[in-house]
Amino acid sequence: MKTFGGPALFLDRSDINTDEIIPAKYLTEITKEDLKPYLLEDLKLPGFDPKSDKTYGAGAVVTRANFGCGSSREHAPWVFEVNGINVVIAQSFARIFRQNMFNCGMAAIELSPEKIDQLFTYAGSADASIEVDVANSTLTIKGGGREESMQFDISPFDKALVLAGGWVDYADSKY
Amino acid sequence: MGMTTAQKIFAAHLVDEPFAGTKVLGIDVVMCHEITTPIAIADLMARGKDRVFDNTKIKAVIDHVTPSKDSKTATQAKMLRDWARRHDIKDFFDIGANGVCHALFPEKGFIRPGNTVIMGDSHTCTHGAFGAFAAGVGTTDLEVGILKGVCAFREPKTIRINLNGTLPKGVYAKDAILRVIGELTVNGATDRVIEFGGPIVDAMTMESRMTLCNMAIEAGGTSGICAPDRVTVDYLWPFISDSFASKEAAVAEYSKWASDADAEYDKVIDLDLSTLTPLCTFGYKPDQVKSIDEMAGQPVDQVYLGSCTNGRLEDLRVAAQILKGKKIAPTVRGILSPATPQIYKDAVAEGLIQIFMDAGFCVTNPTCGACLGMSNGVLAEGEVCASTTNRNFMGRMGKGGMVHLLSPATAAASAIEGKLADPRKYL
């Protein structure tokens, strides 16, 4: 069973757009792997360094509302994927980004503002990490000697895509 | 209970409902460009599935960076070109015939009321102006669309926006949609279709309706939609005249896709635009909108007229009317990119290109390049562009650059003054 999550990267802002996740000038790359050095390159947030080990060592992203708005570029999920991030947890997502995540067999998890706030209480812990069990719709956050688990909702279709490894394999076997 | 346009299209195209709330639809038109398609092609080849479901339903264009600017973009163009040849995709538009996808494909008559349309481009919602369900998708959805002719969606709820009254002089479809996005906010329509109606929409040309629907995604909308009517049929007539005895018959047939009077909406918003002023964005989100009265006087380095939002002939006419006999400010760079070769030719024939060039505009070939900071007008650090495009994210047109979204008329007035300016004094 594929594992989801890892060290948590907290991005404390709403409306982080696809240009900030991967700028358009890199859309000329024609393999996913080539996107690797450009993760979140244009994202300007207080205390956030796109080039840091913390960014490149992350396995899960926690953020606020309307994450991934803007372009349809799947390069946004891909730049996460090639850097080992396969979970984004947000209060809400832009539709295309959310679908792109599931289509790639990754998880875009929506939680209530209260639960997102609760996850952000771990943002100060250097060792904060998140594990996601997609099959059972639970996530566990650990850090600073604390640990807690939460349930999340995921549509049965999105869950099926994640468990199938993505939409191409799912669709090709079915349609 | 009646149905909305989107519900009718979903019902007519349903292939499968693998889970409650998930609809797999058959797709009528799959559109491709050279930025998001090559990786889909490469993946299909790697999987040993280099096939297309129906080469007559696939349309492709090289439009984002054309002519190619470097080896990488030349390779992307080549991958799309080779693939189109390999699969005998007749509706493939290469250099000399290529234009901005969401302007070119409607112009070719590819979209009909009731169609389902996908493309690996967020502004695919533009095609909803024809009463179609048209949605931007990522490369994997595109790949499955190419291979299987299907795409999965959650059944979208519909927000109905009634644009009431009449648009005042100097106020256009662009101002109307900026007003709507200001109302909805940038995620107010997520997982929703935005259905535009009311007297202002009824009176709009297809070009203006495309401008409205183009920016549905800027409020998070899956698609924008306008009901098909006589205006739609007049636009499509050169392509459908063989299929109908009369325009009235076509209107009668296509009107079945209009929402029923008793359709259920998620929300209905009535906006009277009779006193609307020209608008302009002020920040880095498309819902940050102010009246041009409040913005006038702020300097700009570049004025860009073009894109899938506002690079059509009626946009060029409005701007040329303001620019005629005038020079743009010496401190500003004016760039015009007519959205398609046909628009370019028509603009030459009407004398519009002469007006732009006499005023000091640089006229480029049709391309998306500047809008997303890829080519033909990228901004330098700290520069400001008054632009008829659709997205004003930080650095959108070039790292460190700022974009003000506005109408072609407001862009033209701003070019003359070298700063954001109210177009009404020039009309």
Coordinates of C-alpha atoms in Angstrom, one line a residue:
Chain A
M1 CA 0.0 0.0 0.0
K2 CA 1.4 3.4 -1.0
T3 CA 2.0 5.8 1.9
F4 CA 0.8 9.4 1.8
G5 CA 2.3 12.3 3.6
G6 CA 5.6 13.1 5.3
P7 CA 7.2 16.2 6.9
A8 CA 4.6 19.0 6.8
L9 CA 5.1 22.2 5.0
F10 CA 2.7 25.0 6.2
L11 CA 1.7 27.7 3.7
D12 CA -0.4 30.1 5.7
R13 CA -2.4 32.0 3.0
S14 CA -5.5 31.6 1.0
D15 CA -5.7 31.8 -2.8
I16 CA -2.2 30.4 -3.5
N17 CA -2.3 30.1 -7.3
T18 CA -0.8 27.8 -9.9
D19 CA 1.6 30.6 -11.1
E20 CA 3.1 30.6 -7.6
I21 CA 3.3 26.8 -7.4
I22 CA 5.1 26.6 -10.8
P23 CA 5.7 29.7 -12.9
A24 CA 4.6 29.7 -16.6
K25 CA 8.2 30.0 -17.9
Y26 CA 8.8 26.4 -16.8
L27 CA 5.9 25.0 -18.7
T28 CA 8.3 24.6 -21.6
E29 CA 9.7 21.5 -19.8
I30 CA 8.4 18.3 -21.3
T31 CA 9.2 15.8 -18.5
K32 CA 7.8 16.0 -15.0
E33 CA 11.2 15.4 -13.5
D34 CA 12.6 18.6 -15.1
L35 CA 10.2 20.6 -13.0
K36 CA 11.9 19.5 -9.8
P37 CA 14.1 22.6 -9.0
Y38 CA 11.3 25.1 -9.4
L39 CA 8.9 24.1 -6.5
L40 CA 6.9 27.1 -5.3
E41 CA 9.6 29.4 -6.7
D42 CA 7.5 32.5 -6.9
L43 CA 5.6 32.1 -3.7
K44 CA 6.2 35.0 -1.4
L45 CA 5.2 34.4 2.2
P46 CA 6.7 35.7 5.4
G47 CA 9.2 33.2 6.7
F48 CA 8.9 30.9 3.6
D49 CA 12.1 30.1 1.7
P50 CA 11.3 28.2 -1.5
K51 CA 14.9 27.0 -1.8
S52 CA 15.2 25.6 1.8
D53 CA 15.6 22.0 2.9
K54 CA 12.3 22.3 4.7
T55 CA 10.5 23.0 1.4
Y56 CA 12.3 20.4 -0.5
G57 CA 12.1 17.9 2.3
A58 CA 8.4 18.1 2.7
G59 CA 5.9 15.3 2.1
A60 CA 2.6 17.0 2.8
V61 CA 1.4 20.6 2.4
V62 CA -1.1 22.3 4.8
T63 CA -2.7 25.5 3.6
R64 CA -5.8 27.6 3.6
A65 CA -8.7 28.3 1.2
N66 CA -8.9 28.1 -2.6
F67 CA -5.5 26.5 -3.1
G68 CA -4.4 26.0 -6.7
C69 CA -6.6 28.6 -8.3
G70 CA -5.8 29.8 -11.8
S71 CA -4.3 27.8 -14.6
S72 CA -5.2 24.2 -15.5
R73 CA -1.5 23.3 -15.6
E74 CA -1.0 19.9 -14.1
H75 CA 2.6 20.9 -13.7
A76 CA 1.4 22.2 -10.3
P77 CA 0.6 18.7 -8.9
W78 CA 3.6 17.3 -10.8
V79 CA 6.1 19.7 -9.2
F80 CA 4.8 18.4 -5.8
E81 CA 4.9 14.8 -7.0
V82 CA 8.5 14.8 -8.2
N83 CA 9.5 16.4 -5.0
G84 CA 7.9 13.7 -2.8
I85 CA 4.8 15.7 -1.8
N86 CA 1.7 13.6 -2.5
V87 CA -0.8 15.2 -0.1
V88 CA -2.2 18.7 0.0
I89 CA -4.6 19.6 2.9
A90 CA -6.6 22.8 2.5
Q91 CA -9.8 24.4 3.6
S92 CA -10.8 24.3 -0.1
F93 CA -9.3 23.8 -3.5
A94 CA -9.8 25.2 -7.0
R95 CA -11.7 22.5 -9.0
I96 CA -9.1 21.8 -11.7
F97 CA -6.2 21.6 -9.2
R98 CA -8.1 19.3 -7.0
Q99 CA -9.1 17.0 -9.8
N100 CA -5.5 17.0 -11.2
M101 CA -4.2 15.8 -7.8
F102 CA -6.6 12.8 -7.7
N103 CA -6.1 12.1 -11.4
C104 CA -2.4 11.7 -10.6
G105 CA -3.2 9.3 -7.7
M106 CA -2.4 12.0 -5.1
A107 CA -4.6 13.3 -2.4
A108 CA -6.2 16.8 -2.1
I109 CA -7.9 16.7 1.3
E110 CA -10.5 19.4 2.3
L111 CA -11.0 20.1 6.0
S112 CA -13.1 22.6 8.0
P113 CA -11.5 25.9 8.9
E114 CA -11.4 24.7 12.5
K115 CA -9.5 21.5 11.7
I116 CA -7.1 23.5 9.5
D117 CA -6.6 25.9 12.4
Q118 CA -5.8 22.9 14.6
L119 CA -3.3 21.6 12.1
F120 CA -1.6 25.0 12.0
T121 CA -1.0 24.8 15.8
Y122 CA 1.8 22.3 14.7
A123 CA 3.4 24.8 12.3
G124 CA 6.0 25.9 14.9
S125 CA 7.3 22.3 15.4
A126 CA 10.4 21.6 13.4
D127 CA 9.4 17.9 13.3
A128 CA 5.8 18.3 12.3
S129 CA 4.7 15.5 10.0
I130 CA 1.5 14.1 8.6
E131 CA 0.5 10.6 7.6
V132 CA -2.6 10.0 5.6
D133 CA -4.6 6.8 5.3
V134 CA -6.7 7.3 2.2
A135 CA -8.5 4.0 2.4
N136 CA -9.8 4.8 5.9
S137 CA -10.1 8.6 5.4
T138 CA -8.0 9.4 8.4
L139 CA -4.9 11.6 8.9
T140 CA -2.5 11.8 11.8
I141 CA -0.3 14.8 12.6
K142 CA 2.7 14.5 14.9
G143 CA 5.1 17.1 16.1
G144 CA 6.6 18.7 19.3
G145 CA 5.7 15.6 21.3
R146 CA 2.0 15.9 20.4
E147 CA 0.0 13.7 18.1
E148 CA -3.7 13.6 17.0
S149 CA -5.8 12.1 14.3
M150 CA -8.7 13.4 12.2
Q151 CA -11.3 12.0 9.9
F152 CA -11.8 13.6 6.5
D153 CA -14.4 13.3 3.8
I154 CA -13.3 12.2 0.4
S155 CA -15.7 11.4 -2.5
P156 CA -15.8 7.7 -3.4
F157 CA -14.6 8.5 -6.9
D158 CA -11.6 10.5 -5.7
K159 CA -10.7 7.7 -3.3
A160 CA -11.0 5.1 -6.2
L161 CA -8.7 7.2 -8.3
V162 CA -6.1 7.4 -5.5
L163 CA -6.3 3.7 -4.9
A164 CA -6.1 2.9 -8.6
G165 CA -3.0 5.1 -9.0
G166 CA -4.8 7.7 -11.1
W167 CA -7.3 8.3 -13.8
V168 CA -5.6 6.9 -16.9
D169 CA -5.4 3.4 -15.5
Y170 CA -8.9 3.7 -14.0
A171 CA -10.4 5.0 -17.3
D172 CA -8.5 2.7 -19.6
S173 CA -9.7 -0.4 -17.7
K174 CA -13.3 0.8 -17.6
Y175 CA -14.2 2.7 -20.7
Chain B
M1 CA -38.7 20.3 -11.6
G2 CA -37.1 21.8 -14.7
M3 CA -33.4 21.6 -15.6
T4 CA -30.6 24.0 -16.1
T5 CA -28.6 24.0 -19.4
A6 CA -25.7 22.2 -17.6
Q7 CA -28.1 19.5 -16.2
K8 CA -29.5 19.0 -19.7
I9 CA -26.1 18.6 -21.2
F10 CA -25.0 16.2 -18.4
A11 CA -28.1 14.1 -18.9
A12 CA -27.6 13.9 -22.7
H13 CA -23.9 12.9 -22.4
L14 CA -23.9 10.6 -19.5
V15 CA -21.7 7.5 -20.1
D16 CA -21.4 6.3 -16.5
E17 CA -22.1 7.2 -12.9
P18 CA -19.5 5.1 -11.2
F19 CA -20.4 6.7 -7.8
A20 CA -23.2 8.9 -6.7
G21 CA -22.4 12.5 -7.7
T22 CA -19.7 11.5 -10.2
K23 CA -20.7 11.8 -13.9
V24 CA -18.5 10.4 -16.6
L25 CA -19.5 12.3 -19.8
G26 CA -18.9 11.6 -23.4
I27 CA -17.0 14.6 -24.9
D28 CA -17.9 16.2 -28.2
V29 CA -14.8 18.4 -28.7
V30 CA -11.4 17.8 -27.2
M31 CA -9.1 20.7 -27.8
C32 CA -5.3 20.7 -27.5
H33 CA -2.5 23.2 -27.5
E34 CA 1.3 22.8 -27.4
I35 CA 1.9 23.6 -23.7
T36 CA -0.3 21.1 -21.9
T37 CA -0.7 18.4 -24.6
P38 CA 2.8 17.2 -25.3
I39 CA 3.2 15.5 -21.9
A40 CA -0.1 13.7 -22.5
I41 CA 1.2 12.6 -25.9
A42 CA 4.5 11.4 -24.3
D43 CA 2.6 9.5 -21.6
L44 CA 0.3 7.8 -24.1
M45 CA 3.3 6.7 -26.1
A46 CA 5.1 5.5 -23.0
R47 CA 2.0 3.4 -22.1
G48 CA 1.9 2.0 -25.6
K49 CA -1.5 3.8 -26.2
D50 CA -0.6 6.3 -28.9
R51 CA -4.2 6.4 -30.1
V52 CA -7.0 9.0 -30.4
F53 CA -10.7 8.2 -29.8
D54 CA -11.9 10.1 -32.8
N55 CA -9.7 12.3 -34.9
T56 CA -12.7 14.4 -36.1
K57 CA -13.5 15.5 -32.6
I58 CA -10.0 16.5 -31.7
K59 CA -8.9 20.1 -32.5
A60 CA -5.3 21.3 -32.0
V61 CA -3.4 24.5 -32.3
I62 CA 0.0 25.9 -31.5
D63 CA -0.8 29.2 -29.9
H64 CA 0.9 29.8 -26.6
V65 CA 4.4 30.5 -27.9
T66 CA 4.4 30.9 -31.6
P67 CA 6.6 31.3 -33.5
S68 CA 8.7 29.2 -31.1
K69 CA 11.1 31.2 -29.0
D70 CA 13.7 28.6 -28.2
S71 CA 14.6 24.9 -28.6
K72 CA 12.2 23.8 -25.8
T73 CA 9.1 25.5 -27.3
A74 CA 10.1 24.3 -30.7
T75 CA 10.2 20.8 -29.4
Q76 CA 6.7 21.2 -27.8
A77 CA 5.4 22.5 -31.1
K78 CA 7.0 19.6 -33.0
M79 CA 5.5 17.0 -30.6
L80 CA 2.0 18.4 -31.2
R81 CA 2.6 18.8 -35.0
D82 CA 4.0 15.2 -35.4
W83 CA 1.1 13.8 -33.3
A84 CA -1.5 15.6 -35.3
R85 CA 0.0 14.3 -38.6
R86 CA 0.4 10.8 -37.2
H87 CA -3.3 10.6 -36.3
D88 CA -4.6 12.6 -39.3
I89 CA -6.1 15.4 -37.2
K90 CA -7.4 17.6 -39.9
D91 CA -8.4 20.5 -37.6
F92 CA -4.8 21.3 -36.6
F93 CA -3.6 24.9 -36.9
D94 CA 0.0 25.6 -37.3
I95 CA 1.9 28.8 -37.9
G96 CA 0.3 31.0 -40.5
A97 CA -3.1 29.6 -39.6
N98 CA -2.8 29.6 -35.8
G99 CA -4.5 31.8 -33.3
V100 CA -5.5 32.0 -29.7
C101 CA -7.4 28.7 -29.1
H102 CA -10.5 30.2 -27.5
A103 CA -10.9 32.7 -30.3
L104 CA -9.9 30.4 -33.1
F105 CA -12.0 27.4 -32.4
P106 CA -15.3 29.3 -32.1
E107 CA -14.4 31.2 -35.3
K108 CA -14.1 27.9 -37.1
G109 CA -17.6 26.9 -36.0
F110 CA -16.4 24.0 -33.9
I111 CA -18.7 24.5 -30.9
R112 CA -22.5 23.9 -31.0
P113 CA -25.2 24.4 -28.3
G114 CA -25.4 21.4 -26.1
N115 CA -21.8 20.3 -26.7
T116 CA -19.4 19.0 -24.1
V117 CA -16.0 20.5 -24.5
I118 CA -12.7 20.0 -22.7
M119 CA -9.2 21.4 -23.1
G120 CA -6.0 21.5 -21.1
D121 CA -6.6 25.2 -20.5
S122 CA -8.5 26.9 -17.7
H123 CA -10.2 29.4 -20.0
T124 CA -12.0 26.7 -22.0
C125 CA -15.1 28.0 -20.2
T126 CA -15.2 30.6 -22.9
H127 CA -17.0 28.2 -25.2
G128 CA -20.0 28.1 -22.9
A129 CA -21.0 31.3 -24.7
F130 CA -22.6 28.9 -27.3
G131 CA -24.7 27.1 -24.7
A132 CA -22.1 24.4 -24.3
F133 CA -20.6 22.8 -21.2
A134 CA -17.0 23.7 -21.6
A135 CA -14.4 23.1 -18.9
G136 CA -10.7 23.5 -18.5
V137 CA -8.9 20.3 -17.4
G138 CA -5.4 19.2 -16.6
T139 CA -3.2 17.0 -18.7
T140 CA -4.4 13.7 -17.3
D141 CA -8.0 14.5 -18.0
L142 CA -7.0 15.7 -21.5
E143 CA -5.1 12.5 -22.0
V144 CA -8.1 10.3 -21.1
G145 CA -10.2 12.6 -23.3
I146 CA -7.9 12.0 -26.3
L147 CA -7.8 8.3 -25.7
K148 CA -11.3 7.5 -24.6
G149 CA -13.5 10.6 -25.4
V150 CA -14.7 10.8 -21.8
C151 CA -14.2 13.0 -18.8
A152 CA -15.5 12.8 -15.2
F153 CA -17.2 15.7 -13.4
R154 CA -19.1 16.3 -10.2
E155 CA -22.5 17.4 -11.3
P156 CA -22.2 21.1 -11.0
K157 CA -24.7 23.3 -9.4
T158 CA -25.6 26.5 -11.3
I159 CA -25.4 30.1 -10.2
R160 CA -27.7 32.3 -12.3
I161 CA -26.5 35.8 -12.9
N162 CA -29.0 38.2 -14.4
L163 CA -27.5 41.3 -15.9
N164 CA -30.3 43.8 -15.9
G165 CA -30.7 47.3 -17.3
T166 CA -28.5 48.4 -20.2
L167 CA -24.7 49.0 -20.3
P168 CA -23.8 52.7 -20.3
K169 CA -21.6 54.2 -22.9
G170 CA -18.0 53.2 -22.4
V171 CA -18.9 50.1 -20.4
Y172 CA -18.5 46.7 -22.0
A173 CA -18.7 43.0 -21.4
K174 CA -15.3 43.1 -19.7
D175 CA -16.5 45.6 -17.2
A176 CA -19.6 43.4 -16.6
I177 CA -17.6 40.3 -15.9
L178 CA -15.2 42.2 -13.6
R179 CA -18.2 43.4 -11.7
V180 CA -19.6 39.8 -11.5
I181 CA -16.2 38.5 -10.2
G182 CA -16.1 41.3 -7.7
E183 CA -19.5 40.1 -6.5
L184 CA -18.7 36.4 -6.4
T185 CA -15.1 36.6 -5.3
V186 CA -12.3 34.4 -6.7
N187 CA -13.8 31.1 -5.3
G188 CA -17.5 32.1 -5.1
A189 CA -18.3 29.8 -8.0
T190 CA -16.1 26.8 -7.3
D191 CA -17.8 23.6 -8.5
R192 CA -20.5 25.8 -10.0
V193 CA -21.5 26.7 -13.5
I194 CA -22.2 30.4 -13.9
E195 CA -25.2 31.0 -16.2
F196 CA -25.4 34.5 -17.6
G197 CA -28.8 35.9 -18.6
G198 CA -30.9 39.0 -18.5
P199 CA -31.5 41.8 -20.9
I200 CA -27.8 42.8 -21.2
V201 CA -26.7 39.3 -22.1
D202 CA -29.7 38.9 -24.5
A203 CA -28.5 42.1 -26.3
M204 CA -24.8 41.0 -26.4
T205 CA -22.9 39.8 -29.5
M206 CA -21.3 36.3 -29.4
E207 CA -17.9 38.1 -28.9
S208 CA -19.1 39.8 -25.8
R209 CA -20.7 36.6 -24.4
M210 CA -17.3 34.9 -24.9
T211 CA -15.7 37.7 -22.9
L212 CA -18.2 37.0 -20.1
C213 CA -17.8 33.3 -20.1
N214 CA -14.0 33.4 -20.5
M215 CA -13.6 34.8 -17.0
A216 CA -16.0 32.4 -15.2
I217 CA -12.9 30.5 -14.0
E218 CA -11.6 33.7 -12.3
A219 CA -14.5 33.2 -9.9
G220 CA -13.7 29.5 -9.7
G221 CA -16.5 28.5 -12.0
T222 CA -16.4 25.2 -13.9
S223 CA -17.9 26.8 -17.0
G224 CA -19.8 30.0 -18.0
I225 CA -22.9 29.4 -20.0
C226 CA -25.3 31.6 -22.1
A227 CA -28.5 30.3 -23.5
P228 CA -28.4 29.7 -27.3
D229 CA -30.6 32.1 -29.2
R230 CA -30.9 34.0 -32.5
V231 CA -27.5 35.7 -31.8
T232 CA -25.9 32.2 -31.5
V233 CA -27.5 31.0 -34.7
D234 CA -26.5 34.1 -36.6
Y235 CA -22.9 33.5 -35.6
L236 CA -23.0 29.8 -36.4
W237 CA -25.1 30.1 -39.6
P238 CA -22.2 29.7 -42.1
F239 CA -21.4 26.3 -40.5
I240 CA -25.0 25.0 -39.9
S241 CA -27.0 26.3 -42.8
D242 CA -27.0 22.9 -44.5
S243 CA -28.5 21.3 -41.4
F244 CA -31.5 23.6 -41.0
A245 CA -34.3 24.8 -43.3
S246 CA -34.1 28.3 -41.7
K247 CA -32.5 30.2 -38.9
E248 CA -35.9 30.0 -37.0
A249 CA -35.7 26.2 -37.2
A250 CA -32.1 26.3 -35.8
V251 CA -33.2 28.6 -33.0
A252 CA -36.1 26.3 -32.2
E253 CA -33.8 23.3 -32.1
Y254 CA -31.0 24.8 -30.1
S255 CA -33.3 26.5 -27.6
K256 CA -34.0 23.1 -26.1
W257 CA -30.7 23.5 -24.3
A258 CA -31.8 26.7 -22.5
S259 CA -32.6 26.3 -18.8
D260 CA -36.2 25.6 -18.0
A261 CA -38.2 28.4 -16.4
D262 CA -38.6 26.4 -13.3
A263 CA -35.0 25.1 -13.2
E264 CA -33.5 25.0 -9.7
Y265 CA -30.4 27.2 -9.1
D266 CA -27.9 27.1 -6.3
K267 CA -28.2 30.9 -6.2
V268 CA -29.7 33.7 -8.3
I269 CA -27.9 37.1 -8.4
D270 CA -29.5 40.1 -10.0
L271 CA -27.2 43.0 -11.0
D272 CA -28.5 46.2 -12.5
L273 CA -25.6 47.5 -14.6
S274 CA -27.2 50.7 -15.8
T275 CA -25.0 52.8 -13.7
L276 CA -21.8 50.7 -14.0
T277 CA -18.6 52.6 -14.7
P278 CA -15.5 51.2 -16.5
L279 CA -13.6 49.0 -14.1
C280 CA -10.0 48.1 -13.4
T281 CA -8.3 45.6 -11.1
F282 CA -6.0 47.0 -8.5
G283 CA -4.3 44.0 -6.8
Y284 CA -3.2 40.5 -7.6
K285 CA -6.6 38.8 -7.6
P286 CA -9.3 39.3 -10.3
D287 CA -11.9 40.1 -7.7
Q288 CA -10.0 43.2 -6.6
V289 CA -11.9 45.6 -8.7
K290 CA -12.4 49.4 -8.6
S291 CA -14.0 52.0 -10.8
I292 CA -11.6 53.5 -13.2
D293 CA -12.5 56.9 -11.5
E294 CA -10.5 55.7 -8.5
M295 CA -7.6 54.2 -10.5
A296 CA -7.1 56.9 -13.1
G297 CA -3.7 58.5 -13.1
Q298 CA -1.6 55.5 -12.0
P299 CA 1.3 55.1 -14.5
V300 CA 1.7 52.1 -16.7
D301 CA 4.7 50.9 -18.7
Q302 CA 2.9 48.7 -21.2
V303 CA -0.6 48.4 -22.6
Y304 CA -1.5 45.0 -24.0
L305 CA -4.5 44.4 -26.2
G306 CA -5.3 40.8 -27.1
S307 CA -5.9 37.3 -25.6
C308 CA -8.8 35.0 -25.5
T309 CA -10.7 37.5 -23.4
N310 CA -10.4 40.6 -25.6
G311 CA -8.5 40.1 -28.8
R312 CA -11.5 39.8 -31.1
L313 CA -12.6 42.2 -33.9
E314 CA -15.2 44.1 -31.8
D315 CA -12.5 44.7 -29.2
L316 CA -10.1 46.1 -31.8
R317 CA -12.9 48.3 -33.2
V318 CA -13.6 49.8 -29.9
A319 CA -9.9 50.5 -29.1
A320 CA -9.2 51.8 -32.6
Q321 CA -12.2 54.2 -32.4
I322 CA -10.5 55.8 -29.3
L323 CA -6.9 55.7 -30.8
K324 CA -7.8 57.1 -34.2
G325 CA -5.7 60.2 -35.0
K326 CA -3.9 60.0 -31.7
K327 CA -0.5 58.9 -30.4
I328 CA 0.1 56.8 -27.4
A329 CA 2.2 58.3 -24.7
P330 CA 6.0 58.1 -25.3
T331 CA 6.4 56.5 -21.9
V332 CA 4.2 53.5 -22.8
R333 CA 4.7 50.4 -25.0
G334 CA 1.5 49.5 -26.8
I335 CA 1.2 45.9 -28.0
L336 CA -1.7 44.6 -30.0
S337 CA -2.0 40.9 -30.7
P338 CA -5.1 40.2 -32.8
A339 CA -6.4 36.8 -31.6
T340 CA -6.6 35.0 -34.9
P341 CA -5.4 35.4 -38.5
Q342 CA -9.0 36.1 -39.6
I343 CA -9.3 38.9 -37.0
Y344 CA -5.9 40.3 -38.2
K345 CA -7.0 40.2 -41.8
D346 CA -10.4 41.8 -41.0
A347 CA -8.6 44.5 -39.0
V348 CA -6.3 45.2 -41.9
A349 CA -9.3 45.4 -44.3
E350 CA -11.2 47.8 -42.0
G351 CA -8.1 50.0 -41.5
L352 CA -7.9 49.3 -37.8
I353 CA -4.3 48.0 -38.0
Q354 CA -3.3 51.3 -39.7
I355 CA -4.8 53.2 -36.8
F356 CA -3.0 51.1 -34.2
M357 CA 0.4 51.5 -36.0
D358 CA -0.1 55.2 -36.6
A359 CA -0.8 55.6 -32.9
G360 CA 2.5 53.8 -32.0
F361 CA 1.3 50.3 -31.3
C362 CA 3.5 47.2 -32.1
V363 CA 1.3 44.7 -33.8
T364 CA 2.3 41.0 -33.2
N365 CA 1.1 37.8 -34.7
P366 CA -1.8 36.0 -33.0
T367 CA -0.5 34.3 -29.8
C368 CA -1.3 33.8 -26.1
G369 CA 2.4 34.6 -25.2
A370 CA 2.2 37.9 -23.2
C371 CA -0.9 37.0 -21.2
L372 CA 0.9 34.4 -19.2
G373 CA 4.4 35.8 -19.4
M374 CA 5.7 33.3 -21.9
S375 CA 6.6 35.4 -25.0
N376 CA 5.8 38.5 -27.0
G377 CA 5.5 41.1 -24.3
V378 CA 6.9 39.8 -21.0
L379 CA 7.3 42.5 -18.3
A380 CA 10.5 43.4 -16.5
E381 CA 10.7 43.5 -12.7
G382 CA 8.6 46.3 -11.3
E383 CA 6.8 47.1 -14.5
V384 CA 3.1 47.6 -14.8
C385 CA 0.8 46.6 -17.6
A386 CA -2.7 47.7 -18.4
S387 CA -4.1 44.6 -20.1
T388 CA -7.2 43.3 -21.7
T389 CA -6.3 39.8 -20.5
N390 CA -8.0 37.8 -17.7
R391 CA -5.6 37.1 -14.9
N392 CA -3.6 39.5 -12.7
F393 CA -1.7 37.2 -10.4
M394 CA 1.6 38.5 -9.1
G395 CA 4.2 38.1 -11.8
R396 CA 1.7 36.7 -14.3
M397 CA 3.1 38.6 -17.3
G398 CA 6.7 38.4 -16.0
K399 CA 8.4 38.0 -12.6
G400 CA 8.0 41.1 -10.5
G401 CA 5.4 42.6 -12.9
M402 CA 2.0 43.9 -12.1
V403 CA -1.1 43.6 -14.3
H404 CA -4.3 45.8 -14.3
L405 CA -7.2 44.0 -16.0
L406 CA -9.5 46.3 -18.0
S407 CA -11.6 46.6 -21.2
P408 CA -10.1 47.4 -24.6
A409 CA -11.6 50.9 -24.4
T410 CA -9.9 51.5 -21.1
A411 CA -6.7 50.0 -22.4
A412 CA -6.8 52.4 -25.4
A413 CA -7.4 55.4 -23.2
S414 CA -4.6 54.4 -20.9
A415 CA -2.2 54.0 -23.8
I416 CA -2.9 57.6 -24.9
E417 CA -2.3 59.0 -21.4
G418 CA 0.5 56.6 -20.3
K419 CA -1.5 56.0 -17.2
L420 CA -4.8 54.4 -16.3
A421 CA -7.5 56.5 -17.9
D422 CA -11.2 56.7 -18.2
P423 CA -12.3 55.9 -21.8
R424 CA -15.5 57.7 -21.7
K425 CA -13.9 61.1 -22.4
Y426 CA -12.7 59.7 -25.7
L427 CA -16.0 58.4 -26.9

